[in-house]
XYZ file of C-alpha atoms in Angstrom:
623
model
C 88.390 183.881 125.223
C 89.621 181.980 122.188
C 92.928 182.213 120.916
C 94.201 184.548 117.719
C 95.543 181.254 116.850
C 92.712 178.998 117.431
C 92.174 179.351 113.648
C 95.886 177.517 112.449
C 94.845 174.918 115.217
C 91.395 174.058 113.937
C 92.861 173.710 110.389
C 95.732 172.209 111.641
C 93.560 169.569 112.950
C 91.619 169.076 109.711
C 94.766 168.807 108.054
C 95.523 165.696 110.439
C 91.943 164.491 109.969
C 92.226 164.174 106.514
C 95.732 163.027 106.649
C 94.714 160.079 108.801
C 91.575 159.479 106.299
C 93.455 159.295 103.243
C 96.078 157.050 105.191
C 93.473 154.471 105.986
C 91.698 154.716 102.872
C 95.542 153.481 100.827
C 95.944 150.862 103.821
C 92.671 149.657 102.948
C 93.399 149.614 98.581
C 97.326 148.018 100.113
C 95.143 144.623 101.235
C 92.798 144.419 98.968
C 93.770 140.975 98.427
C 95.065 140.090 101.981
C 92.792 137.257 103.228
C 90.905 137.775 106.085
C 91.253 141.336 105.865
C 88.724 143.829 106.638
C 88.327 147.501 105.564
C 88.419 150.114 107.905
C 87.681 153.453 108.279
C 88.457 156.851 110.580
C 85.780 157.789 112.882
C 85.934 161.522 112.801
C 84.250 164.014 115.575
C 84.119 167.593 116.418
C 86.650 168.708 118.657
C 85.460 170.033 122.014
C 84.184 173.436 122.364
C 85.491 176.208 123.813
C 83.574 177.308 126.803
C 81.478 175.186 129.026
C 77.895 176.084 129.907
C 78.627 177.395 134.066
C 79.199 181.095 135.473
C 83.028 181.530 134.574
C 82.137 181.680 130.459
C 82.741 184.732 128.846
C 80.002 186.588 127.145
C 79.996 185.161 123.960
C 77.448 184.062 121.573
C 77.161 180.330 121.714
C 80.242 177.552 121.943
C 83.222 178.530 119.999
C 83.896 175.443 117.447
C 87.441 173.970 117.146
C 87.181 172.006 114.214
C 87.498 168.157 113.885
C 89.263 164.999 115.108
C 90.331 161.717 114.227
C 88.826 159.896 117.082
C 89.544 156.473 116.327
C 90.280 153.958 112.860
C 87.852 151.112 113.091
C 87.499 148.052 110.972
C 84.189 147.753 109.142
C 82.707 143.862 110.685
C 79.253 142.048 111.155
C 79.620 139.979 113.699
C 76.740 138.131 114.397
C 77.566 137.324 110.482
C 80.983 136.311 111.646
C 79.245 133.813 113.671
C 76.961 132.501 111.275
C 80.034 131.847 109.101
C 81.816 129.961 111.386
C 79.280 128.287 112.470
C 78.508 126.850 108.883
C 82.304 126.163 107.950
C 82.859 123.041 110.083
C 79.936 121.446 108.389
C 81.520 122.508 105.006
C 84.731 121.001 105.867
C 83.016 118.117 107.152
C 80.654 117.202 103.921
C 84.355 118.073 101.908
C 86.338 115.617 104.072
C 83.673 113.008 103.565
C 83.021 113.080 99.853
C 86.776 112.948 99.287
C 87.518 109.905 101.086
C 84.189 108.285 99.967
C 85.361 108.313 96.340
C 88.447 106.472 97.053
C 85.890 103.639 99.096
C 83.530 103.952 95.992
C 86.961 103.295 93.974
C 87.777 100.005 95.432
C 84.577 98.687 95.108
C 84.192 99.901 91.446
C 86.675 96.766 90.445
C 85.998 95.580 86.700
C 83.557 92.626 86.442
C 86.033 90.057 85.792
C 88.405 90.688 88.338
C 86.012 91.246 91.404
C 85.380 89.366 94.266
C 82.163 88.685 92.895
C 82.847 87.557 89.669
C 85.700 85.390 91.931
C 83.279 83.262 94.266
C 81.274 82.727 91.409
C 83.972 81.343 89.618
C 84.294 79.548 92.546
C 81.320 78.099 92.718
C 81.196 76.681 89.336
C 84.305 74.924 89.804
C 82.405 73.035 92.782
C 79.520 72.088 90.537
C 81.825 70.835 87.601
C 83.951 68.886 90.941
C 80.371 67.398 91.301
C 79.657 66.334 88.031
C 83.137 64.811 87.269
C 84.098 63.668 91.385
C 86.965 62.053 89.481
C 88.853 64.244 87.520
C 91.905 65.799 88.961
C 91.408 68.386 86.454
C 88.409 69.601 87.969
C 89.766 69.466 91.556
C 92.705 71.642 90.212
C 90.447 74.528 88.547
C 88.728 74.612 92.081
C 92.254 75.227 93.949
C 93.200 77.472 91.290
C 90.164 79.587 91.408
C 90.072 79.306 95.490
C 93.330 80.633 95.298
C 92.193 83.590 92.680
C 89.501 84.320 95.040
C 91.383 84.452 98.222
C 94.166 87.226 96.354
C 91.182 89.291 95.451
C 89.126 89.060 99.441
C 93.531 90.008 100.679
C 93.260 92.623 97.959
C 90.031 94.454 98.893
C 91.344 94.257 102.600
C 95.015 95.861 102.076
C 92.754 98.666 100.291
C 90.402 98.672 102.454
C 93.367 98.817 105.105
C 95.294 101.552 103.333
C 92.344 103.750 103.126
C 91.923 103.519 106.937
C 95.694 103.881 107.343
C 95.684 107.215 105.057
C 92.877 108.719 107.318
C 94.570 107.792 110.831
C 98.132 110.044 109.495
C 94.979 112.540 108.367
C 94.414 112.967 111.904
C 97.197 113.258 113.381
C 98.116 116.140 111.111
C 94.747 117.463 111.370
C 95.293 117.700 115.293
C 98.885 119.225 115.202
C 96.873 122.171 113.275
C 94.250 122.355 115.887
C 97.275 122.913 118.144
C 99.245 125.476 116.292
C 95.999 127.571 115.893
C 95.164 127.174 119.313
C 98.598 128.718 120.370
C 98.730 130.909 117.534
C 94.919 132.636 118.993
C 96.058 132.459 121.879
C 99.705 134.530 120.969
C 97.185 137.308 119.836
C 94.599 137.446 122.532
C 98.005 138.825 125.040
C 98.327 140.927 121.983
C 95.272 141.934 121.435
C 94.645 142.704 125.345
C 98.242 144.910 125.266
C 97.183 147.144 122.490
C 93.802 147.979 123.818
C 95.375 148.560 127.081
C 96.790 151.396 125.226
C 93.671 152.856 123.876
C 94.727 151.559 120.654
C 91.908 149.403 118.172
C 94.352 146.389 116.801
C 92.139 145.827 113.664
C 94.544 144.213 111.927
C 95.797 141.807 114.829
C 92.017 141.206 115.109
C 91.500 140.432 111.476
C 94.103 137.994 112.086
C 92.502 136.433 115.065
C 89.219 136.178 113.279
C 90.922 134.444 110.049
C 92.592 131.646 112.593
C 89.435 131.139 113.903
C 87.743 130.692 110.517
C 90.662 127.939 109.670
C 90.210 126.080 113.123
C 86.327 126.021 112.128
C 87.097 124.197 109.039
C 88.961 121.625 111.443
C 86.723 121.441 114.053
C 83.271 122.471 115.430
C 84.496 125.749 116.992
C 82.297 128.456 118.396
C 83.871 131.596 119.917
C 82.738 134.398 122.722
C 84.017 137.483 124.256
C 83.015 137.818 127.452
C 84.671 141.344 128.253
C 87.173 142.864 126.490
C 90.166 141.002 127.988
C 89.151 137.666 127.302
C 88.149 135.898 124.167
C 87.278 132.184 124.409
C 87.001 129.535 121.723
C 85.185 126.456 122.160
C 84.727 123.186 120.667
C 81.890 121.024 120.661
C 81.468 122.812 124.406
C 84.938 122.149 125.673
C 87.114 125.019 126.127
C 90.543 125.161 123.805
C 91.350 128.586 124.176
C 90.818 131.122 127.344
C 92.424 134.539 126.940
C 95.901 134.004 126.261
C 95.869 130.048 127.540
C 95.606 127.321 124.754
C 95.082 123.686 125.427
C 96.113 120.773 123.202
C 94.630 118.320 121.812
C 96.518 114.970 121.647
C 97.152 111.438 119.549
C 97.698 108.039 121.463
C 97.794 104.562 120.111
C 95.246 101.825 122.677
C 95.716 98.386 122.354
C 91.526 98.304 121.261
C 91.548 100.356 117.958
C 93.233 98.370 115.588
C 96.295 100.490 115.929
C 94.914 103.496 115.180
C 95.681 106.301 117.159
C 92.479 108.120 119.771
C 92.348 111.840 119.971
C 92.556 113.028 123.627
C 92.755 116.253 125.813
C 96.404 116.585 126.220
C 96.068 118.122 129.819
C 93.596 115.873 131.585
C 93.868 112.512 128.866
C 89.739 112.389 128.675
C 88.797 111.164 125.054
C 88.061 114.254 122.959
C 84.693 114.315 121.314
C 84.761 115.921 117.969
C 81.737 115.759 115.651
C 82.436 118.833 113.351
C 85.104 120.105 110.709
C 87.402 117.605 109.275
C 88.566 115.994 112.323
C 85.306 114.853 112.928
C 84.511 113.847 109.807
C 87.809 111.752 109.731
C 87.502 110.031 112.987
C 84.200 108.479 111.589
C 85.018 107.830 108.455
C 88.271 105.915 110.376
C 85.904 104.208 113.271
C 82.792 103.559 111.384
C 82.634 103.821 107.146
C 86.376 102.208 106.792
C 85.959 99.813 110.460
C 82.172 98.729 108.950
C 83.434 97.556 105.716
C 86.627 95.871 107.004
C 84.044 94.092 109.698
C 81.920 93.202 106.402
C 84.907 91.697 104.661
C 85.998 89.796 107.491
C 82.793 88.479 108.610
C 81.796 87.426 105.148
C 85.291 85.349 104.777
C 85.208 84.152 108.068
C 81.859 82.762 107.714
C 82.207 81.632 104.054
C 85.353 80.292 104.968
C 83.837 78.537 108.083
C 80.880 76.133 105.888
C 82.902 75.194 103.074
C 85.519 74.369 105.792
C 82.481 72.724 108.049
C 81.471 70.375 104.569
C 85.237 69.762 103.374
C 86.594 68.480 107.010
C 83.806 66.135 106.918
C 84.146 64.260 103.327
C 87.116 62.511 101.515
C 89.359 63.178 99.125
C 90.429 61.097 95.995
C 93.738 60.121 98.153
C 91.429 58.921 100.645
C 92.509 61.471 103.180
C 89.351 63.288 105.386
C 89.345 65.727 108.125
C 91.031 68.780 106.280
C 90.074 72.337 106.069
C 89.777 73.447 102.615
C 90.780 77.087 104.055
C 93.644 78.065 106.279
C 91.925 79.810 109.518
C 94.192 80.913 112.088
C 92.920 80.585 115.606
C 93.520 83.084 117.699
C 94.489 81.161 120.643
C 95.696 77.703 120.659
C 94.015 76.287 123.834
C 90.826 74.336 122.765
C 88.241 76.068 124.993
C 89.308 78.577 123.902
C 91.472 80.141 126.735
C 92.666 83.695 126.934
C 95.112 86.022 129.693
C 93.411 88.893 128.471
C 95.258 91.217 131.152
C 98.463 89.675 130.473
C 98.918 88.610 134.466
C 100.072 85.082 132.946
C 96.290 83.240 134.044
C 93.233 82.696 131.770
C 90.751 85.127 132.266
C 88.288 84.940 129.528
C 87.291 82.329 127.128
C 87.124 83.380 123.021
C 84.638 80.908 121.433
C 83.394 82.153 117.546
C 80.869 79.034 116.542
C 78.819 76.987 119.180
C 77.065 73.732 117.120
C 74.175 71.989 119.309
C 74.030 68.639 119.896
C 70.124 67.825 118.984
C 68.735 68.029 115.595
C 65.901 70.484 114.674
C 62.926 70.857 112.139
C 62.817 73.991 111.030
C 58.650 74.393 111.131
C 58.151 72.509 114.450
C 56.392 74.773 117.238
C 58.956 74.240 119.936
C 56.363 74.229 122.364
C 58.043 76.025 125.161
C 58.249 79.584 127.008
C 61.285 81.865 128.295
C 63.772 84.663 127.593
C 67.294 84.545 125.675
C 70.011 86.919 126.748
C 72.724 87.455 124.647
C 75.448 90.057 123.995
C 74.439 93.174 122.231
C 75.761 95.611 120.217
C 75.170 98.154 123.708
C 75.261 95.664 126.688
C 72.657 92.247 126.600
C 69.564 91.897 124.389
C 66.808 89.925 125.431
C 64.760 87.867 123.075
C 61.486 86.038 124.020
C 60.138 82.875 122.478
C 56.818 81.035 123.049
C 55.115 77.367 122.581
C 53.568 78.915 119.338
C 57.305 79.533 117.648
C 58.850 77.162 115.182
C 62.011 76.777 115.370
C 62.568 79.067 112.554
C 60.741 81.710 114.123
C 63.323 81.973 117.029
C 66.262 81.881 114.608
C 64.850 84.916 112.690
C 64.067 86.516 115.874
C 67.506 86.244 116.959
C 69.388 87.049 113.722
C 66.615 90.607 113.339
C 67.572 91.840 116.900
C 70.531 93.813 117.871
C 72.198 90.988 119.342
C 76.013 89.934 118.280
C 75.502 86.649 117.890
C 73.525 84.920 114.922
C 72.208 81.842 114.443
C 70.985 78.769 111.628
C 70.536 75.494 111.019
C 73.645 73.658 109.984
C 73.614 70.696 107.059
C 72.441 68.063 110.189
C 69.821 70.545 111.214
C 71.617 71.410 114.219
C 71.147 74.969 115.935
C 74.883 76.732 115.049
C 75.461 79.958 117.401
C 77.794 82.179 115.726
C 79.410 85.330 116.724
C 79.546 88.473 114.578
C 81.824 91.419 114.395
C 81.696 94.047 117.444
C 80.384 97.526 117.210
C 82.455 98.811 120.416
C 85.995 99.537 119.869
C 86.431 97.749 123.077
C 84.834 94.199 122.483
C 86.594 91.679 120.654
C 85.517 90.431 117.019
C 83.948 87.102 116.337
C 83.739 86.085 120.345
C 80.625 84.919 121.805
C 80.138 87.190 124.814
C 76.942 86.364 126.845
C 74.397 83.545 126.217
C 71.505 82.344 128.497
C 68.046 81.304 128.331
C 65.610 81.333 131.107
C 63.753 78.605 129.659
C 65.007 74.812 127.881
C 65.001 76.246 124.123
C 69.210 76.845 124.037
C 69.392 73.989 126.675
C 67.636 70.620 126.981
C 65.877 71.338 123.072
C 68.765 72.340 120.711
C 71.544 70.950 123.453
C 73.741 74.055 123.767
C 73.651 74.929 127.102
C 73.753 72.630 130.039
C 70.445 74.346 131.669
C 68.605 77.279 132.359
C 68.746 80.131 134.290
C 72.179 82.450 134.976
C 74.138 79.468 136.911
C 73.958 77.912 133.494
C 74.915 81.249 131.723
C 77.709 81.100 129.267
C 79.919 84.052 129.807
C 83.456 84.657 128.239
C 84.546 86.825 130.992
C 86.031 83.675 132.608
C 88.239 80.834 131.773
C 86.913 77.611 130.902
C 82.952 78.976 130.255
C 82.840 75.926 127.676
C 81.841 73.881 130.587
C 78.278 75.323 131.043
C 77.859 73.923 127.049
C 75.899 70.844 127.144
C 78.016 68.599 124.893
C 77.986 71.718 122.082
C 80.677 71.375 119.438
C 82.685 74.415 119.528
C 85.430 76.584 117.374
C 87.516 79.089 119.178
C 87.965 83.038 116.787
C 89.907 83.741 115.103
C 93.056 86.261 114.765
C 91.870 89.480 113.940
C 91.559 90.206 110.067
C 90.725 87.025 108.783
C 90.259 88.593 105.395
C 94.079 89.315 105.240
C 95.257 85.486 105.683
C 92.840 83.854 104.281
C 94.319 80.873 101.672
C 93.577 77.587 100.614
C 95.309 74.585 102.592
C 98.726 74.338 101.428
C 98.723 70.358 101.549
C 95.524 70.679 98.900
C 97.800 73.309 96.823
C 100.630 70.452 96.977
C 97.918 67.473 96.372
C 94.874 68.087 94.869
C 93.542 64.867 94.952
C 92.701 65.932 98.632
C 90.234 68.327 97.558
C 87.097 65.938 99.088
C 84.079 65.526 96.732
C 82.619 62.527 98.569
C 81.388 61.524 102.073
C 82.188 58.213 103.345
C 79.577 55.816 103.415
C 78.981 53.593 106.894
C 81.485 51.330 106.294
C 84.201 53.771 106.034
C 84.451 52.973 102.287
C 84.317 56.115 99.444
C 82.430 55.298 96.352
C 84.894 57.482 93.666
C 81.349 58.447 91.485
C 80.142 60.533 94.691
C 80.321 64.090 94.196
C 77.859 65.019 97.251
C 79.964 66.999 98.901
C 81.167 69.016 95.943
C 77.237 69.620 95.661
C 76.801 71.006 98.988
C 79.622 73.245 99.249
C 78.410 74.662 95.540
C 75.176 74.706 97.355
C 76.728 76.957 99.958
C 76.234 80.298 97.807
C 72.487 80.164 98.196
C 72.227 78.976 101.913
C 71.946 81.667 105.051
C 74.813 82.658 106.123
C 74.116 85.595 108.408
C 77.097 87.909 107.252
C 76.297 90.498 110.035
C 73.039 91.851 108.593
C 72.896 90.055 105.288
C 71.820 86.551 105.267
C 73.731 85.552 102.172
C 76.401 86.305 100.253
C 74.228 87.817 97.281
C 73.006 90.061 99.957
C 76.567 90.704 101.096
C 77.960 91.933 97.162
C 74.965 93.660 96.705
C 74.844 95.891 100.174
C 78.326 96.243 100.334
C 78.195 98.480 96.839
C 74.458 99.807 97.682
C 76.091 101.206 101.077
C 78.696 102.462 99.874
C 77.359 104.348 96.510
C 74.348 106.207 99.155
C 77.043 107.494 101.501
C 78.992 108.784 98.265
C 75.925 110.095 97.404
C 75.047 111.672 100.507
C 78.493 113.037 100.655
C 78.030 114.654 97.614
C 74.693 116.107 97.932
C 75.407 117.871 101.265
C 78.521 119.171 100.189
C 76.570 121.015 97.400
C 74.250 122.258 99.680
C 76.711 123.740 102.266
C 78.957 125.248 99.230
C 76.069 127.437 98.188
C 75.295 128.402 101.520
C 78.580 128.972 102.100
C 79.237 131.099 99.259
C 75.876 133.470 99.973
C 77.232 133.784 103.688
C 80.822 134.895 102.026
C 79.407 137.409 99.434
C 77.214 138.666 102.204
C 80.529 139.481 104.375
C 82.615 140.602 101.658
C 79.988 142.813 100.686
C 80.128 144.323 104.526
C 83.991 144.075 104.887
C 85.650 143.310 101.660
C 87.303 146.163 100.385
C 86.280 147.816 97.159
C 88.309 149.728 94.934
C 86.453 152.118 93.315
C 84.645 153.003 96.174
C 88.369 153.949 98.222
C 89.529 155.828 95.361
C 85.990 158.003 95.473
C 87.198 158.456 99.168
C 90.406 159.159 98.520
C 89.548 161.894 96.018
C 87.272 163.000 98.619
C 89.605 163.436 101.429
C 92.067 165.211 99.412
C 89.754 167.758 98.063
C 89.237 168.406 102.280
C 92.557 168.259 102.873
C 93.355 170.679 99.917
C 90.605 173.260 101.634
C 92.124 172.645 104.969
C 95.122 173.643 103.771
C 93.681 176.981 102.222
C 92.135 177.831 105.354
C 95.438 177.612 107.170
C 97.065 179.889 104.580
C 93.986 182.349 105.035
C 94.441 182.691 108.832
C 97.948 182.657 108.163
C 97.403 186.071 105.935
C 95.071 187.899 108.595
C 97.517 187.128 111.268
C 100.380 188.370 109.448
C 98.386 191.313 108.737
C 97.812 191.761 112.222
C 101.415 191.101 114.165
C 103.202 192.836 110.663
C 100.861 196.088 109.600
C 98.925 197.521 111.793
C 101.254 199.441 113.536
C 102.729 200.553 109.982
C-alpha cells in the first residue's frame, strides 16, 4: 500500500521540479546574449505509479499517482535548419571574401586619366609620330625616352600592385588554414566531451551549443557539412573529405612548389594530396590568388612582353642619328642565355627542354591568298594539344584567325615582311611555363614547306620543347628564346638610348648601307604599332587589352557584389528563422519564471498541508 508519507514525497518532488524549471529558465535569461547559445527547457513527467497491473496489487481503486519529475533539461534546436544554415554560410563567406578583394583590383585599375597606363602608351605613341615628322630633332627623340621611361614606371607600378594584392591573399591563406586547424581540434576536444557526458546520462547542451557554433565558424571558412551517425560519433566534412571523425581531427597544411609563383598550395597534412576547397573563404581566396590576381598579372605581362617585343622587332632593325643599328629599344631579359634556347629543367646539370617564346618563318605571305593545301595543326593547349584543320579554300588569314580563336597557347600574325610569327602566350596550368612554345606540328606543308617554320610534316618533324635542341626541326625559322618570368616588373628602356638618345632609330638603311637623316619610317611604324594585331592572349590589340582589362574586372566586382546581396538576405531570413526557434526571449522566460514559482509556491503549501495531517496523526490521536 502507499506510504503515510507518500504525500511529503510527491510534493517534495514538485518542489524539485519546479526548482529545476525556474533554474533553467534564469540560465536561459544568464545567455541571452551568449552567441551560439540556445534556450533550453526541463522536460517534466509523471513519476511512476504505485502498483503495477499483475496479481500481487492490492485492492485499490486505480494506480496511486506520485507526482512529477524532472526527466531531463533539453536545448530547444531545428536541426535540419541547422543544416540549411551551414550549408548557406560558406557561400556567404565566399561572395564576402570576393567582393572585398575585388575592390582593391577595381582600385588599381581606377588610376586617374593622366597617370594611367593608358594615357602612358598613348603618350607614347605620339612621341613616335612627332620622332616621324621631325627624324632629326634630338628633342623629339628625348620626349620619346622620357615618355618610354614614364610608361615603363607605370606597367612596374600596376605589377608591384598587382603583386601585392596576390601577396596579401597568399598570408590570407595561410591564416585562414591555421583556423581550419584550431577548429578542427577544438570540435574534435568536444566530441570526447560530448561522448563522456552522455555516457553519463547527462544532455551537454551547452558543450553542444558550443560544438554547433565552431561548426558554424569553420562553415564560413570552408564548405563544411556535418553528420552524426550514432551518438558517439559526429563527423564533419569538407567538400567530401573527412576533417573531423569523433574525437580525431586532421590538418590541413601550407607548402611553397617551385610552380606557383611562390605562393604557398594547401594540402592534407597527413597524406600531402592537394586539398580541394571550393567553399567559404579559403576557397574563395585560393581563386582569387590562382585565377583573378594570376589572370591579370598574365595580362600585364603578356601585353608588355608582346608590346615590348614589335617596337623592339622595328627598332633593332633601323638606325639611329649616331648611325648605330641593331639595338633593342626595351631591355628584355632572357630567361636562359643559350641561343636555342636550352634549359636543365630538373637541375641534373644536362639540357632537357628547349624555351623558345617567338618563332618568325622564313617565306613571305599574302594575307588573302587561298593556300591551297590540306592537313591538321597540333599545338599546345591550354588542357593538353589542340588540333586545328586548314583546307585549299583558306587564305592565309583564315588559318591565322583560326589559330589565334582556338584554345591553343600559341598565337600567330603576320609580321612587317609578311612573314608567319608563332608566338607563345601565358599558361593556364600552374605547372607549364609562361611564354614557351610547347608543341607544334602540322600534318600537312602549311607550317612547313609554305610559311618555312618547320622543316616538314608529320610528328618526326614535330617541334617539342620537352627536349634539348628542338630548334633543329625549324626550317631556317628566326627564333627568340622567353623570357624571365614577370616581364612587366623589369621592363625599361635601353640604358645606352637613356645615355644617347641620338640612338633612338627613326630610319632604315637604304641598300647601300647609307641613312638618309629626313627618314622617319621607322618612327612611323612603331607609332603604327598601337593599331596593328598583337594577340595579347585573347585581345588582338592593345585597345582591346585597356578596354577588357577594366570591363573584366568591373563585372567580377559586380558579380561579387550582387551575390553577396543575395546570400546576406538569405542569410539573414535563415538566422531570424533560428533565433526565432532557439534564441532566447525575455519576456517570454520571465512569464515562465512567474509561472514556475506560482507551482513551486503551491508545492510548497501542499507539503505544509500533509505536514499538518501527519502531525495530527503521530501527535493527537492518542490525546
Amino acid at each position: 500500500m502507499a506510504s503515510a508519507f507518500a504525500g511529503i514525497e510527491i510534493g517534495k518532488r514538485s518542489l524539485d521540479a519546479h526548482n529545476q524549471s525556474i533554474t533553467t529558465a534564469g540560465h536561459n535569461i544568464t545567455n541571452a546574449g551568449t552567441e551560439g547559445y540556445s534556450r533550453q527547457r526541463v522536460q517534466v513527467k509523471t513519476f511512476e505509479p504505485i502498483y503495477r497491473p499483475d496479481l500481487s496489487r492490492a485492492g485499490v481503486p486505480g494506480q496511486i499517482g506520485q507526482g512529477a519529475v524532472a526527466e531531463s533539461v533539453n536545448r530547444v534546436r531545428d536541426e535540419m535548419l541547422d543544416q540549411r544554415i551551414t550549408a548557406q554560410t560558406n557561400q556567404e563567406s565566399f561572395w564576402a571574401t570576393r567582393e572585398k578583394y575585388m575592390q582593391m583590383l577595381e582600385q588599381i585599375y581606377n588610376e586617374p586619366a593622366d597617370v594611367s597606363i593608358r594615357s602612358n602608351m598613348d603618350k607614347f605613341w605620339e612621341g613616335w609620330q612627332e620622332l616621324s615628322v621631325h627624324p632629326e630633332s634630338q628633342a623629339a627623340r628625348q620626349a620619346v625616352v622620357t615618355r618610354a621611361n614614364t610608361l615603363t614606371e607605370s606597367i612596374q607600378q600596376r605589377f608591384e600592385s598587382l603583386s601585392g594584392v596576390g601577396n596579401l591573399i597568399n598570408g590570407d591563406i595561410e591564416a585562414t588554414v591555421r583556423q581550419v586547424n584550431s577548429f578542427a581540434a577544438q570540435i574534435a576536444e568536444l566530441n570526447n566531451e560530448i561522448v563522456r557526458s552522455r555516457a553519463m546520462g547527462d544532455n551537454p547542451n551547452d558543450l553542444l551549443d558550443r560544438r554547433d557554433l565552431l561548426v558554424d565558424k569553420l562553415a564560413s571558412l570552408v564548405n563544411v557539412s556535418s553528420d552524426q551517425r550514432d551518438s558517439d560519433e559526429f563527423m564533419v566534412h569538407v567538400d567530401g573529405h573527412i576533417l573531423v571523425q569523433g574525437n580525431v581531427a586532421r590538418s590541413l597544411d601550407t607548402v611553397t612548389p617551385g610552380d606557383n609563383n611562390g605562393y604557398s598550395k594547401v594540402i592534407w597534412k597527413d597524406t600531402g594530396l592537394n586539398a580541394e576547397i571550393s567553399g567559404g573563404s579559403l576557397g574563395a581566396l585560393i581563386g582569387l590568388r590562382d585565377v583573378d590576381v594570376r589572370e591579370e598579372i598574365q595580362s600585364l605581362n603578356t601585353m608588355t612582353l608582346n608590346f615590348a617585343d614589335l617596337v623592339n622587332d622595328v627598332h633593332r632593325n633601323a638606325v639611329g642619328a649616331n648611325g648605330v643599328t641593331g639595338q633593342d629599344f626595351f631591355v628584355q631579359q632572357p630567361f636562359v642565355t643559350n641561343v636555342n634556347g636550352n634549359y636543365d629543367a630538373d637541375g641534373d646539370g644536362n639540357f632537357d627542354h628547349s624555351y623558345i617564346f617567338r618563332m618568325t618563318g622564313t617565306n613571305s605571305l599574302n594575307a588573302q591568298d587561298q593556300i591551297g593545301l590540306e592537313g591538321v595543326m597540333t599545338l599546345s593547349g591550354q588542357a593538353g594539344n589542340v588540333e586545328i584543320a586548314y583546307h585549299a579554300t583558306d587564305t592565309v588569314e583564315d588559318v591565322i584567325n583560326r589559330i589565334n580563336d582556338s584554345t591553343g597557347e600559341v598565337k600567330a600574325y603576320l609580321d612587317k615582311n609578311h612573314n608567319l610569327v608563332l608566338k607563345a602566350s601565358a599558361s593556364q596550368a600552374p605547372e607549364n611555363p609562361d611564354f614557351v612554345i610547347r608543341y607544334i606540328e602540322d600534318s600537312g606543308f602549311f607550317l612547313s614547306g609554305y610559311s618555312g617554320i618547320l622543316s616538314g610534316a608529320g610528328p618526326e618533324n614535330a617541334y617539342n620543347f620537352t627536349r634539348p635542341d628542338a630548334v633543329n626541326v625549324l626550317a631556317g625559322a628566326q627564333t627568340a628564346v622567353s623570357p624571365v618570368l614577370n616581364p612587366a616588373a623589369y621592363i625599361s628602356v635601353n640604358k645606352v638610348l637613356q645615355n644617347d638618345v641620338m640612338g633612338v632609330a627613326a630610319a632604315y638603311p637604304s641598300a647601300d648601307g647609307l641613312v638618309n637623316m629626313g627618314d622617319g619610317k621607322a618612327a612611323v611604324d612603331i607609332a603604327a604599332i598601337r593599331n596593328r594585331p598583337m594577340m595579347i592572349g585573347r585581345e588582338r590589340t592593345l585597345d582591346d587589352y585597356f578596354a577588357d582589362s577594366v570591363t573584366n574586372i568591373g563585372l567580377k566586382g559586380e558579380q561579387a557584389q550582387t551575390n553577396l546581396a543575395s546570400q546576406n538576405a538569405l542569410m539573414a531570413d535563415l538566422r531570424n528563422l533560428r533565433d526565432s526557434v532557439s534564441g532566447v526571449n525575455i519576456d517570454e522566460e520571465l512569464a515562465d519564471i512567474m509561472k514556475f514559482q506560482h507551482g513551486y509556491n503551491a508545492a510548497a503549501k501542499y507539503v505544509t498541508v500533509v505536514d499538518e495531517m501527519l502531525d495530527t496523526i503521530i501527535n493527537r490521536l492518542g490525546v
